[in-house]
Coordinates of C-alpha atoms and ligand atoms in Angstrom, one line a residue:
X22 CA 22.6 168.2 129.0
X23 CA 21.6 171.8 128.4
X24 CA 23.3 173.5 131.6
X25 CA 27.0 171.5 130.7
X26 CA 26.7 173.2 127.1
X27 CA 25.9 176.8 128.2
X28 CA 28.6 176.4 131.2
X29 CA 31.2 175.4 127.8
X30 CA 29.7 178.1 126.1
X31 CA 30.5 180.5 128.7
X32 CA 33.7 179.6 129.8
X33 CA 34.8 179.3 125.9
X34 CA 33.6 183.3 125.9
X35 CA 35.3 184.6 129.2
X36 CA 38.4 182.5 128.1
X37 CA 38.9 183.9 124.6
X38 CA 37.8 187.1 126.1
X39 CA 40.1 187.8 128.6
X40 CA 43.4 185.8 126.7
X41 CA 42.2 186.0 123.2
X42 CA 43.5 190.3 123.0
X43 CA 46.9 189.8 124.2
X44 CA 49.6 191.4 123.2
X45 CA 47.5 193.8 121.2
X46 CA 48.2 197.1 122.4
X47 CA 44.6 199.4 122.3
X48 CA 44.9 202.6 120.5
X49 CA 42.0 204.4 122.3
X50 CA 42.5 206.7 125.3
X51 CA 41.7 204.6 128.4
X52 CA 38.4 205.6 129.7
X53 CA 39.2 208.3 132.4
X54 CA 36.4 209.7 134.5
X55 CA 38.4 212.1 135.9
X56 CA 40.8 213.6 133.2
X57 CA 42.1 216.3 135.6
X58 CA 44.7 218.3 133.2
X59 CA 46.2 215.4 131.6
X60 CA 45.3 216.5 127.7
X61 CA 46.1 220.0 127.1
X62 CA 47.6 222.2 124.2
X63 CA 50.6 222.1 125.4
X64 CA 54.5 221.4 124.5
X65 CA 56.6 218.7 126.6
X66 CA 60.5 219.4 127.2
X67 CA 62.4 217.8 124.1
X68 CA 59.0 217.5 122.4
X69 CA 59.0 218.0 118.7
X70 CA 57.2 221.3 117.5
X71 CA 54.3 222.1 114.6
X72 CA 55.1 225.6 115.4
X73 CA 58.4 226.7 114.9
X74 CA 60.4 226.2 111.9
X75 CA 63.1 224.0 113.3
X76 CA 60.9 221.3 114.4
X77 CA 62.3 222.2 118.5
X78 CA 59.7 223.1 121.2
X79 CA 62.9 224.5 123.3
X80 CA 64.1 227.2 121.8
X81 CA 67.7 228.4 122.3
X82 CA 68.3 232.1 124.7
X83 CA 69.4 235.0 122.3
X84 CA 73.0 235.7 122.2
X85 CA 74.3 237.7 125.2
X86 CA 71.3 236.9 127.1
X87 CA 71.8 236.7 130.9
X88 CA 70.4 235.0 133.6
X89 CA 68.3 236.4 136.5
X90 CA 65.7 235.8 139.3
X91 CA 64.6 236.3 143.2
X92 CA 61.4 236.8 144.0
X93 CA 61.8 240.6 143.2
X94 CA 62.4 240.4 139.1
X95 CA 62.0 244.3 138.5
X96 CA 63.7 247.4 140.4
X97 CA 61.6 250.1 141.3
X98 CA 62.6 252.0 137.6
X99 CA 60.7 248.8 135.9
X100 CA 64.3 247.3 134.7
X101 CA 65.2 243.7 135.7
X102 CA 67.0 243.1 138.9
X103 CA 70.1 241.2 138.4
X104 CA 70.3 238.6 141.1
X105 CA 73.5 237.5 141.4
X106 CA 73.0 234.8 143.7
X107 CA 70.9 233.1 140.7
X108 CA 73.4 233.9 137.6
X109 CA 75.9 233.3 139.7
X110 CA 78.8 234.4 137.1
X111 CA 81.7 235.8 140.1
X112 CA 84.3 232.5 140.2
X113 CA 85.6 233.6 142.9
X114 CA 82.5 234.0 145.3
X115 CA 80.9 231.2 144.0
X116 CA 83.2 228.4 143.5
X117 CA 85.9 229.6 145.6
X118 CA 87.8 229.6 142.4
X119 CA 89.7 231.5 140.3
X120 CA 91.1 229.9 136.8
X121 CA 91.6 226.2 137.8
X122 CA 93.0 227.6 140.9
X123 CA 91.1 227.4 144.7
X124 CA 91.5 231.2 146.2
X125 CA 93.7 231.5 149.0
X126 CA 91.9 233.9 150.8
X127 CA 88.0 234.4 151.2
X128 CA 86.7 237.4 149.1
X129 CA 84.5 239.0 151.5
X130 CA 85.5 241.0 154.0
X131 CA 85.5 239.5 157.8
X132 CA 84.5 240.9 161.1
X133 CA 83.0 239.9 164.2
X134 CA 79.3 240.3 162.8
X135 CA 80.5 237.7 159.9
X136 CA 82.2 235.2 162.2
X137 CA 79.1 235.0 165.0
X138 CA 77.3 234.5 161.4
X139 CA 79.7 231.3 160.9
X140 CA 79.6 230.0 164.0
X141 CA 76.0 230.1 164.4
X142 CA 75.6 228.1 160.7
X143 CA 78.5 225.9 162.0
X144 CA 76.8 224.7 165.0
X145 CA 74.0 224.4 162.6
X146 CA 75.1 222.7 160.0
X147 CA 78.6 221.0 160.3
X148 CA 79.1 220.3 164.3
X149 CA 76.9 217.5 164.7
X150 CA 79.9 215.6 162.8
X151 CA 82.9 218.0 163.1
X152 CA 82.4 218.7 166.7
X153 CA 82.0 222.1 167.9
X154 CA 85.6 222.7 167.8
X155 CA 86.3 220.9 164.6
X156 CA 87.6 218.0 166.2
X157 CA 85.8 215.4 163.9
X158 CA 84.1 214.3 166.9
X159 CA 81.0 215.1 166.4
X160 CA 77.8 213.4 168.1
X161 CA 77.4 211.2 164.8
X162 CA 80.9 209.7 165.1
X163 CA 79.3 208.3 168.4
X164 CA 76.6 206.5 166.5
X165 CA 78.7 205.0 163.8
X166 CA 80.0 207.8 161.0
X167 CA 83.2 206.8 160.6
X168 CA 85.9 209.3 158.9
X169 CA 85.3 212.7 159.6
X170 CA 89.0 214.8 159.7
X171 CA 89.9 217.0 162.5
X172 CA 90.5 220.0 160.9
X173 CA 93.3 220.5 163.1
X174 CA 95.2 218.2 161.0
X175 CA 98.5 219.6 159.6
X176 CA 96.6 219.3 156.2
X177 CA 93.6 220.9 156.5
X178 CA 95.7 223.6 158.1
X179 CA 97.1 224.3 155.2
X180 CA 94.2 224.0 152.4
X181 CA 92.7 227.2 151.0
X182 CA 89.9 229.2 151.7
X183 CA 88.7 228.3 148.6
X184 CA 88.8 224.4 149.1
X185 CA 86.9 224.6 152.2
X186 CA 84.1 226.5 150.1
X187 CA 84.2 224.3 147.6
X188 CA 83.7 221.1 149.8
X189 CA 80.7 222.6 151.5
X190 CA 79.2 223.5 148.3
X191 CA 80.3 220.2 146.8
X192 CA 80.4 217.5 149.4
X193 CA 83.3 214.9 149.3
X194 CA 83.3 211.3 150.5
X195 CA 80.4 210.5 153.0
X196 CA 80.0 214.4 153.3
X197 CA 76.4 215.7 151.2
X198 CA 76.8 218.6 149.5
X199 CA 75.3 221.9 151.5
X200 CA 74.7 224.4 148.4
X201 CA 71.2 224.1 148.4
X202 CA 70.8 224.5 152.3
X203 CA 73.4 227.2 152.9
X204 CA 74.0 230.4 150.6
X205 CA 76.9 231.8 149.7
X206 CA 77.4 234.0 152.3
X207 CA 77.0 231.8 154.8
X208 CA 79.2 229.1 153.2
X209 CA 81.9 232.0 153.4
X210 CA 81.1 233.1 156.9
X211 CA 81.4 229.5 157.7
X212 CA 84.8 229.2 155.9
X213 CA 85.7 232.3 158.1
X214 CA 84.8 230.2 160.9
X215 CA 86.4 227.1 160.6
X216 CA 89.7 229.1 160.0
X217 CA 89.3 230.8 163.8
X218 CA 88.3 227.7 165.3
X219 CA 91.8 225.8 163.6
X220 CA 93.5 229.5 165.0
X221 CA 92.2 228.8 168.6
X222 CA 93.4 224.8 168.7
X223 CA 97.4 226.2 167.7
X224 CA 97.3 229.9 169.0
X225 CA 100.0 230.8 171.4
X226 CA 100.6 234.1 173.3
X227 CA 102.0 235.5 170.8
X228 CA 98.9 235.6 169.2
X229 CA 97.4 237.7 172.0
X230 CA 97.2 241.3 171.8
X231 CA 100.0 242.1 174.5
X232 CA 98.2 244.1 176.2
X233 CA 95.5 241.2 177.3
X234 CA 98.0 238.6 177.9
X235 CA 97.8 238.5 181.0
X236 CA 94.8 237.3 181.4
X237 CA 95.6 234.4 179.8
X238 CA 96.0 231.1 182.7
X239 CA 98.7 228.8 181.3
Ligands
HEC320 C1 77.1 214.1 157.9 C2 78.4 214.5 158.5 C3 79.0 215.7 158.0 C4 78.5 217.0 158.1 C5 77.2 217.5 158.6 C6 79.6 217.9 157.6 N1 80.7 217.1 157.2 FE1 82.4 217.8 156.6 N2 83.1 216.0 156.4 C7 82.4 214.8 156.7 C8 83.2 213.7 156.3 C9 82.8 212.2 156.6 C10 84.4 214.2 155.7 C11 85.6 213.4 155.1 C12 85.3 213.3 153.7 C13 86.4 212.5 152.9 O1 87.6 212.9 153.0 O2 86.0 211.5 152.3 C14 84.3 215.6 155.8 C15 85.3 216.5 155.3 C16 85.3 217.8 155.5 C17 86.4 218.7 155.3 C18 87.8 218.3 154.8 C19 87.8 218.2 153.3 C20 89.2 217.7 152.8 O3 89.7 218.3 151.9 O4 89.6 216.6 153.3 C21 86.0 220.0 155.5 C22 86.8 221.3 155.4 C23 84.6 219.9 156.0 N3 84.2 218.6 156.0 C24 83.8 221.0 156.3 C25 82.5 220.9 156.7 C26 81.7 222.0 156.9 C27 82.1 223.5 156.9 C28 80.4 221.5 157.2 C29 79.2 222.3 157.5 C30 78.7 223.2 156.4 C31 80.5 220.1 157.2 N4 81.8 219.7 156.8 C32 79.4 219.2 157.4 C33 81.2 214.8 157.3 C34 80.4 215.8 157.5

């Protein structure tokens, strides 16, 4: 008889054990051999504060405070370096905007150094679905993507500088957005870009210097 009690005994124990504490939730730190840096003095985002006298661990920027960064903070003279890729503040160069309005035109200046610039990122970046003349015929469009414009298209002919900018920063449709892998500059060299290559699908001779036209075959 003695084993079948000691067997009830034991099973009553594990039973009430292991079922018996549910739903109670244990106010002790679990036992962590390894604690790493998970307890330090320290505030969370949002968290509320002992410290300050408005309760907030964020506090708010003093007025007129503005924003800057790169990896070199301080000119040779000691004073910050504004970096005005990071405060980003010109609408124009950086939204491709100016009011509500898209620009017409690109704001930087464009010469051959800037348009080898934009092809180069273009074959990068945007030819394995434009096409490497912008015909929307791309390698993907072999393997499926459906959707991608010519940007020979009497439409995209005639959108802004500004527009163009702003979909590669911004993406549209099944295009991602390409402002974290390209910077500005090279968004707008690329914008510079895509103009020639919608000039060389519609040029005629008159858009040859005269003097060169003849070398042109028909
Ligand atoms: C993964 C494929 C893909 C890549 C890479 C890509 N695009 Fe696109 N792009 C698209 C698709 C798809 C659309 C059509 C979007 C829509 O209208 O829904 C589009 C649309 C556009 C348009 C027309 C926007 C309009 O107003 O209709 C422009 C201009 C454009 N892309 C430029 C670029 C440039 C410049 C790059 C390189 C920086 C690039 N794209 C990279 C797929 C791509």
């Amino acid at each position: 008889m003695r084993p079948v009690i000691l067997t009830f005994l034991l099973l009553t124990l594990a039973t009430v054990g292991v079922l018996g504490f549910r739903g109670r939730v244990n106010e002790n730190r679990p036992l962590m051999l390894v604690p790493d840096m998970d307890f330090q003095p320290r505030y969370n985002p949002q968290a509320e504060s002992v410290f300050f006298g408005d309760g907030r661990t964020m506090r708010t920027p003093p007025a007129g405070t503005i924003a800057f960064g790169g990896n070199d903070y301080f000119s040779d003279s000691g004073r910050p370096r504004l970096d005005p890729d990071f405060a980003q503040l010109d609408d124009r160069y950086y939204r491709g905007k100016s009011g509500k309005d898209f620009i017409a035109r690109s704001p930087i200046e464009i010469d051959l150094k800037v348009l080898k610039r934009g092809q180069e990122r273009f074959n990068i970046n945007c030819s394995p679905c434009h096409g490497r003349t912008g015909d929307g015929k791309g390698i993907v469009t072999q393997y499926g993507l459906v959707g991608v414009p010519s940007y020979h298209d009497d439409r995209l002919r005639k959108i802004t500088d500004g527009e163009i900018f702003h979909v590669i920063t911004n993406g549209k449709g099944l295009m991602s957005p390409y402002q974290y892998q390209i910077k500005p500059a090279d968004r707008w060299a690329i914008v510079a870009y895509v103009r020639a290559l919608q000039l060389s699908q519609n040029a005629t001779l008159a858009d040859v210097p005269e003097e060169r036209r003849g070398e042109v075959k028909p």
